Coordinates of C-alpha atoms in Angstrom, one line a residue:
Chain H
M1 CA -21.4 20.6 -29.7
T2 CA -22.2 22.5 -26.3
T3 CA -22.1 19.2 -24.7
L4 CA -18.8 18.4 -26.0
L5 CA -17.5 21.7 -24.7
I6 CA -18.8 20.9 -21.0
V7 CA -17.8 17.5 -20.8
Q8 CA -14.1 18.8 -22.2
T9 CA -13.7 21.4 -20.0
A10 CA -14.7 18.8 -16.8
Y11 CA -12.2 16.6 -18.3
L12 CA -9.5 19.5 -18.4
I13 CA -10.7 20.6 -14.7
G14 CA -10.3 17.3 -13.7
A15 CA -6.8 16.8 -15.3
I16 CA -5.6 20.1 -13.0
C17 CA -6.9 18.2 -9.8
F18 CA -5.0 15.4 -10.4
I19 CA -1.7 17.8 -11.2
L20 CA -2.7 19.5 -8.0
G21 CA -3.4 16.4 -6.1
L22 CA 0.4 14.7 -6.7
R23 CA 1.5 18.0 -5.7
G24 CA -0.4 18.0 -2.2
L25 CA 0.6 14.5 -1.8
S26 CA 4.5 15.4 -1.9
D27 CA 4.1 17.2 1.2
P28 CA 2.9 15.8 4.7
R29 CA 0.8 19.3 5.3
T30 CA -1.3 19.2 2.6
A31 CA -1.0 15.4 1.5
R32 CA -4.5 14.7 2.7
R33 CA -5.9 17.1 1.1
G34 CA -4.0 16.3 -2.0
N35 CA -5.3 13.0 -2.1
L36 CA -9.0 14.3 -2.1
I37 CA -8.5 17.3 -4.8
A38 CA -7.2 14.2 -6.7
A39 CA -10.7 12.3 -6.1
L40 CA -12.6 15.0 -6.8
G41 CA -10.9 15.1 -10.3
M42 CA -11.9 11.7 -10.6
G43 CA -15.5 11.6 -10.0
L44 CA -15.3 14.6 -12.4
A45 CA -13.9 12.8 -15.0
I46 CA -16.3 9.6 -14.4
V47 CA -19.5 12.3 -14.8
A48 CA -18.2 13.8 -17.5
S49 CA -17.7 10.5 -19.4
L50 CA -21.3 9.7 -18.7
F51 CA -22.2 12.7 -20.6
Y52 CA -19.7 12.7 -23.5
P53 CA -21.2 13.0 -26.8
I54 CA -20.8 9.6 -28.6
A55 CA -22.0 8.8 -32.3
D56 CA -24.4 5.9 -31.6
D57 CA -25.2 6.4 -28.2
Q58 CA -26.5 2.5 -26.7
G59 CA -26.9 4.3 -23.2
N60 CA -26.7 0.6 -21.1
Y61 CA -26.7 3.0 -18.1
L62 CA -28.1 0.1 -16.1
W63 CA -24.8 -2.1 -16.2
I64 CA -22.7 1.3 -16.3
F65 CA -24.1 2.2 -12.6
G66 CA -24.5 -1.4 -11.8
S67 CA -20.4 -1.7 -12.0
L68 CA -20.1 1.6 -10.4
I69 CA -21.9 0.5 -7.3
V70 CA -20.5 -3.0 -7.0
G71 CA -16.8 -1.4 -7.3
S72 CA -17.4 1.1 -5.0
A73 CA -19.0 -1.2 -2.2
I74 CA -15.6 -3.9 -2.5
G75 CA -13.5 -0.7 -2.9
W76 CA -14.8 0.9 0.0
Y77 CA -15.3 -1.9 2.2
K78 CA -11.7 -3.2 1.6
A79 CA -10.1 0.2 2.1
A80 CA -12.1 0.4 5.9
K81 CA -11.3 -3.0 6.5
V82 CA -7.6 -3.4 6.1
E83 CA -5.1 -3.7 8.8
M84 CA -2.3 -1.0 7.9
T85 CA 0.1 -4.1 8.1
G86 CA -1.6 -5.6 5.3
M87 CA -1.7 -2.6 3.4
P88 CA 1.1 -4.0 1.2
Q89 CA -1.2 -6.8 -0.2
L90 CA -3.9 -4.1 -0.9
V91 CA -2.2 -1.8 -2.7
S92 CA -0.7 -4.5 -4.7
I93 CA -3.9 -6.0 -5.5
F94 CA -5.9 -2.6 -6.4
N95 CA -2.8 -1.8 -8.5
G96 CA -3.6 -5.1 -10.2
L97 CA -7.1 -4.4 -10.9
G98 CA -6.5 -1.0 -12.4
G99 CA -4.2 -3.0 -14.8
G100 CA -6.8 -5.8 -15.3
S101 CA -9.2 -3.3 -16.4
A102 CA -7.0 -2.1 -19.0
M103 CA -6.2 -5.3 -20.3
L104 CA -9.7 -6.3 -20.5
L105 CA -10.7 -2.9 -22.1
A106 CA -7.6 -3.6 -24.7
F107 CA -9.1 -7.0 -26.1
L108 CA -12.8 -5.3 -26.0
E109 CA -11.6 -3.0 -28.5
L110 CA -9.6 -5.6 -30.2
R111 CA -12.6 -7.6 -30.7
A112 CA -14.5 -4.4 -32.0
Q113 CA -11.9 -3.6 -34.1
M114 CA -10.1 -6.2 -35.6
D115 CA -11.5 -5.8 -39.1
S116 CA -11.3 -1.9 -39.4
A117 CA -8.5 -0.8 -37.3
D118 CA -5.3 0.3 -39.1
K119 CA -1.7 -0.9 -37.7
V120 CA -1.0 2.2 -35.5
T121 CA -4.4 1.4 -33.6
L122 CA -3.8 -2.2 -33.6
G123 CA -0.5 -1.5 -32.4
V124 CA -1.9 0.5 -29.3
I125 CA -4.0 -1.8 -28.9
A126 CA -1.7 -4.8 -28.6
F127 CA 0.5 -3.2 -26.4
T128 CA -2.0 -2.2 -24.0
L129 CA -2.9 -5.7 -24.0
F130 CA 0.6 -6.3 -22.8
V131 CA 1.3 -4.1 -20.2
G132 CA -2.3 -4.7 -18.7
A133 CA -1.5 -8.3 -18.7
V134 CA 1.8 -8.1 -17.1
S135 CA 0.5 -5.6 -14.6
F136 CA -2.5 -7.9 -13.7
S137 CA -0.6 -11.1 -13.0
G138 CA 2.4 -9.4 -11.9
S139 CA 0.4 -7.6 -8.9
I140 CA -1.5 -11.0 -8.3
L141 CA 1.8 -12.8 -7.7
A142 CA 3.2 -9.8 -5.6
Y143 CA 0.4 -10.0 -3.6
L144 CA 0.2 -13.8 -2.8
K145 CA 3.9 -13.3 -2.0
L146 CA 3.0 -10.3 0.7
D147 CA 0.5 -12.5 2.0
G148 CA 2.3 -15.4 3.0
K149 CA 0.5 -17.8 0.4
V150 CA 3.6 -18.2 -2.4
R151 CA 7.0 -18.7 -1.0
D152 CA 9.6 -16.8 -3.1
K153 CA 11.6 -20.3 -3.4
H154 CA 8.4 -21.8 -5.4
V155 CA 8.3 -20.0 -7.9
I156 CA 11.9 -19.4 -8.6
L157 CA 13.1 -21.8 -11.6
P158 CA 16.9 -22.6 -12.1
G159 CA 17.7 -19.9 -14.7
H160 CA 15.0 -17.7 -14.2
G161 CA 16.6 -14.8 -16.1
W162 CA 17.1 -17.0 -19.1
I163 CA 13.6 -17.9 -18.9
N164 CA 11.6 -14.6 -18.7
L165 CA 14.2 -13.3 -21.5
I166 CA 12.4 -16.3 -23.8
L167 CA 9.1 -15.3 -22.3
L168 CA 9.8 -11.6 -23.1
A169 CA 10.8 -12.6 -26.6
A170 CA 8.0 -14.5 -27.3
S171 CA 5.3 -12.2 -26.0
I172 CA 7.0 -9.4 -28.3
A173 CA 6.7 -12.0 -31.4
L174 CA 3.2 -12.4 -30.6
L175 CA 2.5 -8.9 -29.9
V176 CA 4.3 -8.5 -33.5
L177 CA 2.1 -11.1 -35.0
L178 CA -1.1 -9.5 -33.6
I179 CA -0.7 -6.6 -35.3
I180 CA 0.0 -8.4 -38.5
S181 CA -3.1 -10.8 -38.3
P182 CA -5.7 -9.7 -35.4
S183 CA -8.0 -12.6 -34.8
I184 CA -9.7 -13.4 -31.4
G185 CA -7.7 -16.4 -31.1
M186 CA -4.3 -14.8 -31.7
A187 CA -5.3 -12.2 -28.9
L188 CA -6.5 -15.1 -26.6
A189 CA -2.8 -16.7 -27.3
A190 CA -0.8 -13.5 -26.7
L191 CA -3.1 -12.6 -23.9
G192 CA -2.3 -16.1 -21.8
L193 CA 1.6 -15.7 -22.9
F194 CA 1.7 -12.1 -21.3
L195 CA -0.1 -13.1 -18.5
V196 CA 2.1 -15.9 -17.8
Y197 CA 5.2 -13.4 -18.4
G198 CA 4.0 -11.0 -15.9
F199 CA 4.1 -13.7 -13.3
S200 CA 7.3 -15.2 -14.3
F201 CA 8.6 -11.4 -14.3
V202 CA 7.9 -11.3 -10.3
A203 CA 8.6 -14.9 -9.6
P204 CA 12.2 -14.2 -8.8
I205 CA 12.1 -10.7 -7.2
G206 CA 11.4 -11.3 -3.1
G207 CA 11.6 -11.1 0.5
A208 CA 13.4 -7.2 0.9
D209 CA 13.1 -6.3 -3.2
M210 CA 9.4 -6.1 -3.0
P211 CA 9.2 -2.3 -2.7
V212 CA 10.9 -1.9 -6.0
V213 CA 8.8 -4.8 -7.7
I214 CA 5.7 -2.9 -6.0
S215 CA 6.7 0.3 -7.3
L216 CA 7.6 -1.2 -10.7
L217 CA 4.5 -2.4 -11.1
N218 CA 2.6 0.5 -10.2
S219 CA 4.4 2.5 -12.8
V220 CA 3.4 -0.3 -15.5
T221 CA 0.1 0.3 -14.4
G222 CA 0.0 3.7 -15.6
I223 CA 1.3 3.3 -18.4
S224 CA -1.5 0.9 -19.6
A225 CA -3.9 3.2 -18.5
A226 CA -2.4 6.3 -20.6
T227 CA -1.9 3.8 -23.6
A228 CA -5.5 3.0 -23.4
G229 CA -6.0 6.9 -23.3
F230 CA -4.2 7.3 -26.5
L231 CA -6.8 4.1 -27.9
Y232 CA -9.7 6.6 -27.3
G233 CA -8.0 9.9 -27.9
N234 CA -8.8 10.9 -24.4
Q235 CA -6.3 13.6 -23.0
I236 CA -7.1 13.2 -19.2
M237 CA -6.9 9.2 -19.4
I238 CA -3.1 9.8 -21.0
L239 CA -2.2 12.7 -18.8
G240 CA -3.4 10.6 -15.1
G241 CA -1.5 7.5 -17.0
I242 CA 1.7 9.4 -17.3
L243 CA 1.6 10.9 -14.0
V244 CA 1.0 7.5 -12.5
G245 CA 3.7 6.3 -14.8
A246 CA 6.3 8.8 -13.4
S247 CA 5.4 8.3 -9.8
G248 CA 5.8 4.9 -10.0
T249 CA 9.3 5.1 -12.1
I250 CA 10.4 7.6 -9.0
L251 CA 9.8 5.3 -6.6
T252 CA 11.5 2.5 -8.4
V253 CA 14.6 4.5 -9.0
L254 CA 14.5 5.8 -5.4
M255 CA 14.3 2.5 -4.0
C256 CA 17.3 0.9 -6.1
E257 CA 18.8 3.5 -4.8
A258 CA 18.8 2.9 -1.5
M259 CA 20.1 -0.7 -2.2
N260 CA 22.4 0.3 -4.2
R261 CA 21.6 -1.7 -6.8
S262 CA 20.4 -1.4 -10.7
L263 CA 16.8 -2.1 -11.2
L264 CA 18.2 -4.8 -14.0
N265 CA 19.9 -6.8 -10.7
V266 CA 16.6 -6.7 -8.7
I267 CA 14.7 -7.8 -11.6
I268 CA 17.1 -10.8 -12.5
G269 CA 16.6 -12.0 -9.1
G270 CA 17.3 -12.4 -5.3
F271 CA 20.9 -11.9 -3.5
G272 CA 23.7 -14.9 -4.4
T273 CA 23.4 -17.3 -1.8
S274 CA 27.4 -17.9 -2.5
T275 CA 28.6 -15.5 0.3
A276 CA 26.3 -16.9 2.9
S277 CA 28.9 -20.0 3.7
S278 CA 32.0 -17.7 3.8
A279 CA 30.2 -16.3 6.0
S280 CA 28.6 -19.0 8.5
Q281 CA 32.0 -20.3 8.6
S282 CA 33.6 -17.6 10.9
D283 CA 30.3 -17.5 13.0
Q284 CA 31.8 -20.2 15.6
D285 CA 35.0 -17.9 16.3
L286 CA 32.5 -14.8 17.5
S287 CA 30.7 -14.8 20.2
V288 CA 27.9 -11.9 20.9
Q289 CA 26.9 -10.2 24.0
T290 CA 23.7 -11.0 25.6
A291 CA 21.5 -8.7 27.2
Q292 CA 18.1 -9.3 29.6
P293 CA 15.2 -6.6 29.5
M294 CA 16.6 -5.4 33.4
D295 CA 19.6 -4.3 31.5
V296 CA 18.1 -2.4 28.7
A297 CA 15.6 -0.4 30.5
I298 CA 18.6 0.3 32.9
L299 CA 20.5 1.7 29.7
L300 CA 17.7 3.3 28.1
N301 CA 16.9 5.3 31.9
Y302 CA 20.0 6.8 31.8
A303 CA 20.2 7.6 28.2
S304 CA 19.1 11.3 26.7
R305 CA 18.8 10.1 23.2
V306 CA 17.6 6.8 21.9
I307 CA 17.2 5.8 18.4
L308 CA 14.8 2.8 17.1
V309 CA 15.7 1.3 13.8
P310 CA 12.5 -0.8 12.8
G311 CA 12.6 -3.6 10.0
Y312 CA 9.8 -5.5 8.4
G313 CA 10.5 -8.2 11.7
M314 CA 8.6 -5.4 13.8
A315 CA 5.4 -5.5 11.4
V316 CA 5.8 -9.3 11.8
A317 CA 5.5 -8.9 15.4
Q318 CA 3.6 -6.2 15.7
A319 CA 6.4 -4.3 18.4
Q320 CA 4.9 -1.0 17.1
K321 CA 2.3 -0.2 19.3
Y322 CA 5.0 -1.4 22.3
A323 CA 7.5 1.3 20.8
K324 CA 4.9 4.2 21.0
E325 CA 4.6 3.0 24.6
L326 CA 8.3 3.1 25.1
D327 CA 9.0 6.3 23.4
E328 CA 5.8 8.0 25.6
M329 CA 7.5 6.3 28.7
L330 CA 11.1 7.8 27.7
S331 CA 9.6 11.0 26.9
K332 CA 8.0 12.1 30.3
R333 CA 12.2 10.9 31.7
D334 CA 13.3 13.8 29.4
V335 CA 14.6 10.9 26.8
E336 CA 14.3 12.0 23.5
M337 CA 13.4 8.9 21.0
Y338 CA 13.4 9.0 17.2
Y339 CA 13.3 6.4 14.8
G340 CA 15.6 5.5 11.7
I341 CA 14.1 4.7 9.1
H342 CA 15.7 3.1 6.1
P343 CA 14.4 3.7 2.5
V344 CA 13.8 -0.2 1.8
A345 CA 12.9 -1.4 5.1
G346 CA 9.6 -3.6 5.1
R347 CA 7.9 -4.4 2.1
M348 CA 6.7 -1.4 0.1
P349 CA 7.9 1.9 -0.1
G350 CA 7.4 4.1 2.9
H351 CA 6.2 0.6 4.9
M352 CA 7.5 1.5 8.3
N353 CA 6.3 5.3 8.9
V354 CA 2.9 3.8 8.0
L355 CA 3.0 1.2 10.6
L356 CA 4.4 4.3 13.2
A357 CA 1.8 6.7 12.3
E358 CA -0.9 4.2 13.2
V359 CA 0.4 4.1 16.5
D360 CA 0.1 7.7 16.6
I361 CA 3.9 8.6 16.4
S362 CA 4.6 11.6 15.1
Y363 CA 5.8 11.8 11.8
D364 CA 8.6 14.6 12.6
K365 CA 10.3 11.6 15.0
L366 CA 10.8 9.6 11.7
Y367 CA 14.0 10.5 10.3
D368 CA 15.3 9.3 7.0
L369 CA 18.3 7.8 6.4
D370 CA 20.7 11.0 6.1
Q371 CA 18.9 12.7 9.2
S372 CA 19.5 9.8 11.2
N373 CA 22.8 9.1 10.2
D374 CA 23.8 12.5 11.1
A375 CA 22.4 12.2 14.5
I376 CA 23.7 8.6 15.2
G377 CA 26.7 9.7 16.8
E378 CA 25.4 11.9 19.7
T379 CA 22.9 9.1 20.0
D380 CA 22.8 7.1 23.6
V381 CA 21.3 3.8 22.8
A382 CA 20.3 2.3 19.6
L383 CA 17.4 -0.2 19.3
I384 CA 17.7 -2.8 16.5
V385 CA 13.9 -3.7 16.0
G386 CA 13.3 -6.6 13.4
A387 CA 15.8 -4.8 11.1
N388 CA 19.1 -6.5 9.6
D389 CA 20.2 -6.1 6.4
V390 CA 19.9 -1.8 6.8
V391 CA 21.9 -1.8 9.6
N392 CA 24.9 -4.1 8.7
P393 CA 28.3 -2.5 8.7
S394 CA 29.7 -4.9 5.9
A395 CA 27.7 -2.8 3.3
L396 CA 30.4 -0.4 4.1
D397 CA 33.8 -2.0 4.9
D398 CA 33.2 -5.6 3.2
P399 CA 33.8 -5.6 -0.5
G400 CA 33.1 -9.5 -0.8
S401 CA 29.4 -9.0 0.7
S402 CA 26.8 -9.0 -1.7
I403 CA 24.9 -5.7 0.1
Y404 CA 28.6 -3.9 -0.4
G405 CA 27.9 -0.1 -1.0
M406 CA 24.2 0.1 0.0
P407 CA 23.7 3.2 1.9
V408 CA 22.8 1.7 5.9
L409 CA 22.2 3.0 8.9
E410 CA 25.3 3.6 11.1
V411 CA 23.9 2.5 14.6
W412 CA 27.1 1.5 15.6
N413 CA 28.6 4.9 16.0
A414 CA 25.9 5.0 18.7
Q415 CA 27.4 4.4 22.5
Q416 CA 25.3 1.5 22.7
V417 CA 23.5 -0.9 20.2
V418 CA 20.6 -3.6 21.7
V419 CA 19.6 -5.8 18.4
F420 CA 16.3 -7.5 19.1
K421 CA 16.4 -10.7 17.3
R422 CA 14.6 -14.1 17.7
S423 CA 17.8 -16.0 16.9
M424 CA 21.2 -15.6 15.1
K425 CA 19.6 -16.1 11.9
P426 CA 20.8 -14.2 9.0
G427 CA 18.4 -11.8 7.5
Y428 CA 16.9 -11.7 4.1
A429 CA 20.4 -11.3 2.6
G430 CA 21.3 -14.3 3.7
I431 CA 24.6 -13.1 4.9
Q432 CA 25.9 -12.8 8.7
N433 CA 26.1 -9.2 10.0
P434 CA 29.1 -8.0 11.9
L435 CA 27.1 -5.7 13.9
F436 CA 26.4 -8.6 15.9
F437 CA 29.6 -9.0 17.3
K438 CA 31.1 -5.3 18.1
D439 CA 31.8 -4.8 21.5
N440 CA 29.0 -1.4 21.7
T441 CA 26.8 -4.4 20.8
K442 CA 24.2 -6.7 22.9
M443 CA 21.7 -9.2 21.8
L444 CA 18.5 -9.3 23.3
F445 CA 17.0 -12.8 22.2
G446 CA 13.3 -13.3 21.8
D447 CA 10.2 -12.0 20.2
A448 CA 10.5 -8.1 19.3
A449 CA 7.5 -7.5 21.0
D450 CA 7.7 -9.3 23.7
S451 CA 10.7 -8.4 24.9
L452 CA 9.5 -4.6 24.4
K453 CA 7.0 -5.0 27.0
K454 CA 9.3 -6.4 29.6
I455 CA 11.6 -3.6 29.1
I456 CA 8.5 -1.3 29.3
D457 CA 7.4 -3.2 32.7
E458 CA 11.4 -3.1 34.1
L459 CA 10.7 0.6 33.3
K460 CA 8.3 1.0 35.7
N461 CA 10.1 -0.3 38.5
L462 CA 13.0 2.2 37.8
Chain X
M1 CA 3.0 5.6 -40.0
I2 CA 4.9 9.6 -40.6
Q3 CA 1.2 10.4 -41.1
A4 CA 0.0 8.7 -38.3
I5 CA 2.9 10.4 -35.9
L6 CA 2.3 13.8 -38.2
D7 CA -2.1 13.4 -37.1
N8 CA -0.7 12.7 -33.6
L9 CA 1.6 15.2 -32.9
Q10 CA -0.8 17.6 -30.4
T11 CA -0.9 13.7 -28.4
I12 CA 2.6 13.6 -28.5
Y13 CA 3.8 16.9 -27.2
L14 CA 1.2 16.4 -24.6
I15 CA 3.0 12.6 -23.4
I16 CA 6.3 14.2 -23.5
F17 CA 5.1 17.1 -21.5
A18 CA 3.4 14.8 -19.0
I19 CA 6.2 12.8 -18.7
F20 CA 8.2 15.6 -17.4
L21 CA 5.2 17.6 -15.5
G22 CA 5.0 13.9 -13.4
F23 CA 8.7 13.9 -12.3
E24 CA 9.0 17.7 -11.5
L25 CA 6.0 17.1 -9.5
I26 CA 7.0 14.0 -7.5
S27 CA 10.8 14.4 -7.8
K28 CA 11.4 15.9 -3.8
V29 CA 8.6 13.8 -2.1
P30 CA 9.9 12.9 1.6
S31 CA 10.2 9.2 2.6
V32 CA 7.4 9.5 5.2
L33 CA 4.7 9.9 2.2
H34 CA 5.9 7.1 -0.2
T35 CA 3.5 4.6 0.4
P36 CA 0.3 7.2 0.6
L37 CA 2.1 8.6 -2.9
M38 CA 2.0 5.5 -4.2
S39 CA -1.6 4.3 -3.1
G40 CA -2.5 8.2 -3.9
A41 CA -1.0 7.6 -7.7
N42 CA -2.2 4.0 -7.9
A43 CA -5.8 5.2 -7.5
I44 CA -5.5 7.9 -10.3
S45 CA -4.3 5.3 -12.9
G46 CA -8.1 3.8 -12.2
I47 CA -8.6 6.8 -14.8
V48 CA -9.0 4.1 -16.9
L49 CA -12.3 3.6 -16.1
V50 CA -13.3 6.4 -18.5
G51 CA -12.4 4.2 -21.2
S52 CA -14.5 1.6 -19.8
I53 CA -17.6 3.8 -19.5
L54 CA -17.3 5.2 -23.3
F55 CA -17.0 1.6 -24.2
L56 CA -20.0 0.2 -22.3
R57 CA -22.4 3.1 -23.8
S58 CA -21.5 2.5 -27.1
C59 CA -21.5 -1.1 -27.3
A60 CA -24.8 -3.2 -28.9
S61 CA -27.3 -3.4 -25.9
D62 CA -27.7 -7.0 -26.9
D63 CA -24.3 -8.0 -27.0
Y64 CA -24.0 -9.5 -23.8
I65 CA -19.8 -10.7 -24.0
S66 CA -18.6 -7.0 -24.8
L67 CA -21.3 -6.0 -21.5
G68 CA -20.1 -8.4 -19.2
I69 CA -16.7 -7.9 -19.8
G70 CA -16.6 -4.1 -20.4
S71 CA -19.1 -4.2 -17.0
L72 CA -16.0 -6.8 -15.4
A73 CA -13.3 -3.9 -16.4
M74 CA -15.7 -1.1 -15.3
I75 CA -15.6 -3.2 -11.6
M76 CA -12.0 -3.6 -11.6
A77 CA -11.7 -0.2 -12.0
V78 CA -13.6 1.3 -9.7
I79 CA -12.4 -0.8 -6.9
N80 CA -9.1 0.9 -7.8
I81 CA -10.5 4.2 -7.6
V82 CA -12.4 3.9 -4.6
G83 CA -10.2 1.8 -2.3
G84 CA -7.2 3.7 -3.5
F85 CA -8.6 7.1 -2.6
A86 CA -10.2 5.6 0.5
V87 CA -7.1 4.0 1.9
T88 CA -5.0 6.9 1.0
N89 CA -7.1 9.2 3.4
R90 CA -7.1 6.7 5.9
M91 CA -3.7 6.4 5.8
L92 CA -2.9 9.9 5.8
G93 CA -5.3 10.4 8.6
M94 CA -2.7 8.9 10.8
F95 CA 0.4 11.3 9.7
K96 CA 0.0 13.7 12.3
K97 CA 2.5 16.0 13.3
K98 CA 2.5 16.8 17.3
S99 CA 3.8 20.0 18.6
S100 CA 6.1 18.9 21.0

């Protein structure tokens, strides 16, 4: 009795730690402490589980401590080694492992309880198996896509939306069958199908939609942990899982809103390619103005306020360190530089913030969408580094465009716009960007890191 | 079914309240913290580890299939937890506000 009371109290404190930790994580000043509090809660939950009184305790502590040590070593090593540019991949793979763990646990519980369990328990087990498997295989594919090992076009089938619908229906059918007549064979068949569905579910979602799918998978993993908790009648598992599910859901909704698209629209798959053809026809009629690094350096030298809009291209070119160098140089000349961050810039929620924080840029210089749009009107120069669709004016004024209605950074309201770009190739959405042809826009062709470096060199001579 | 709902009434309350709590806690997160929030929350989803510990402790000491798969489940959850919290801590260590 006493042990149980102590263990349950530890679980309760652990759960409170999760709540306080998440609250801390929603404010920059308390975020680091919040993370540590959540980790402390997790530590408490682990220790409590080691002492939890169970009817016929078999110990097996060798297995338990072995797994703890192996898992900690791998996790710690991966976390310490990862480059910030590899962060989206790492978050995906960690997330998949959590879902995979719930999936394996559901399988084991089914194997142990299939003759004795009632239908409700079987239903919970089967559902945990489903969400765990979807989170696992979906996250693995997301990881492969983010890491560039799998290209979107390799995994998208014609009519993929229908295929997914059929796979989902089949999965639900097997889930019900598994509840009605549970067996190892049935469980393995269901597991196989669930894994295929998870994979196929993520397959058509790519490129700029990755932030949505990563947050969605995060939420799915939380749900799998919560339903596993239901299975063990364990409150901290339920609470922890649901908190994660809720945070993942909020991020998913935020990302969808930032693109003015419904979740369903994202899930069914990418932007239409039909609009690309109509836009490309008018290409020849329009000409762009090009600039040299020297011109941009002069512009910057006489500016008083500069915005830099980063996109995925900045991460690819590793240009953030030069952004920082430019920032320092300009601040010495009393030029104020700030950064306009679109919520879906990059491949995961907050991707740009992480990259810029890595090079030591103070977070109060990172303006969100509304702050940026308020400030751009009084900005002299806008530098667009590796961003494209998030600065496309078509989103506001061209109802025929596939991104029409998406909130964008209205950089054209700055005195001068300089777009850093490799070539005239359109962005992820496959649509042309009228920003490039505006009178106050200049194109600076070449690798973003190179171009920034040249501008810095030119500035030194001014 | 009705009996099952009545038996689990407290759990159902817990689930509903937890959903509201989750949305209240996180609804006003600034975009600068999206990634750390996600990876920190991600680490919390490793709480499924509790289940794997309880499973391993109650599983027969010569049932190597269960022990093997159970340990694998546990290793996966531990990677999720330790890696998740560690990487979040590392990331947040870089988030600085300099007094200008």
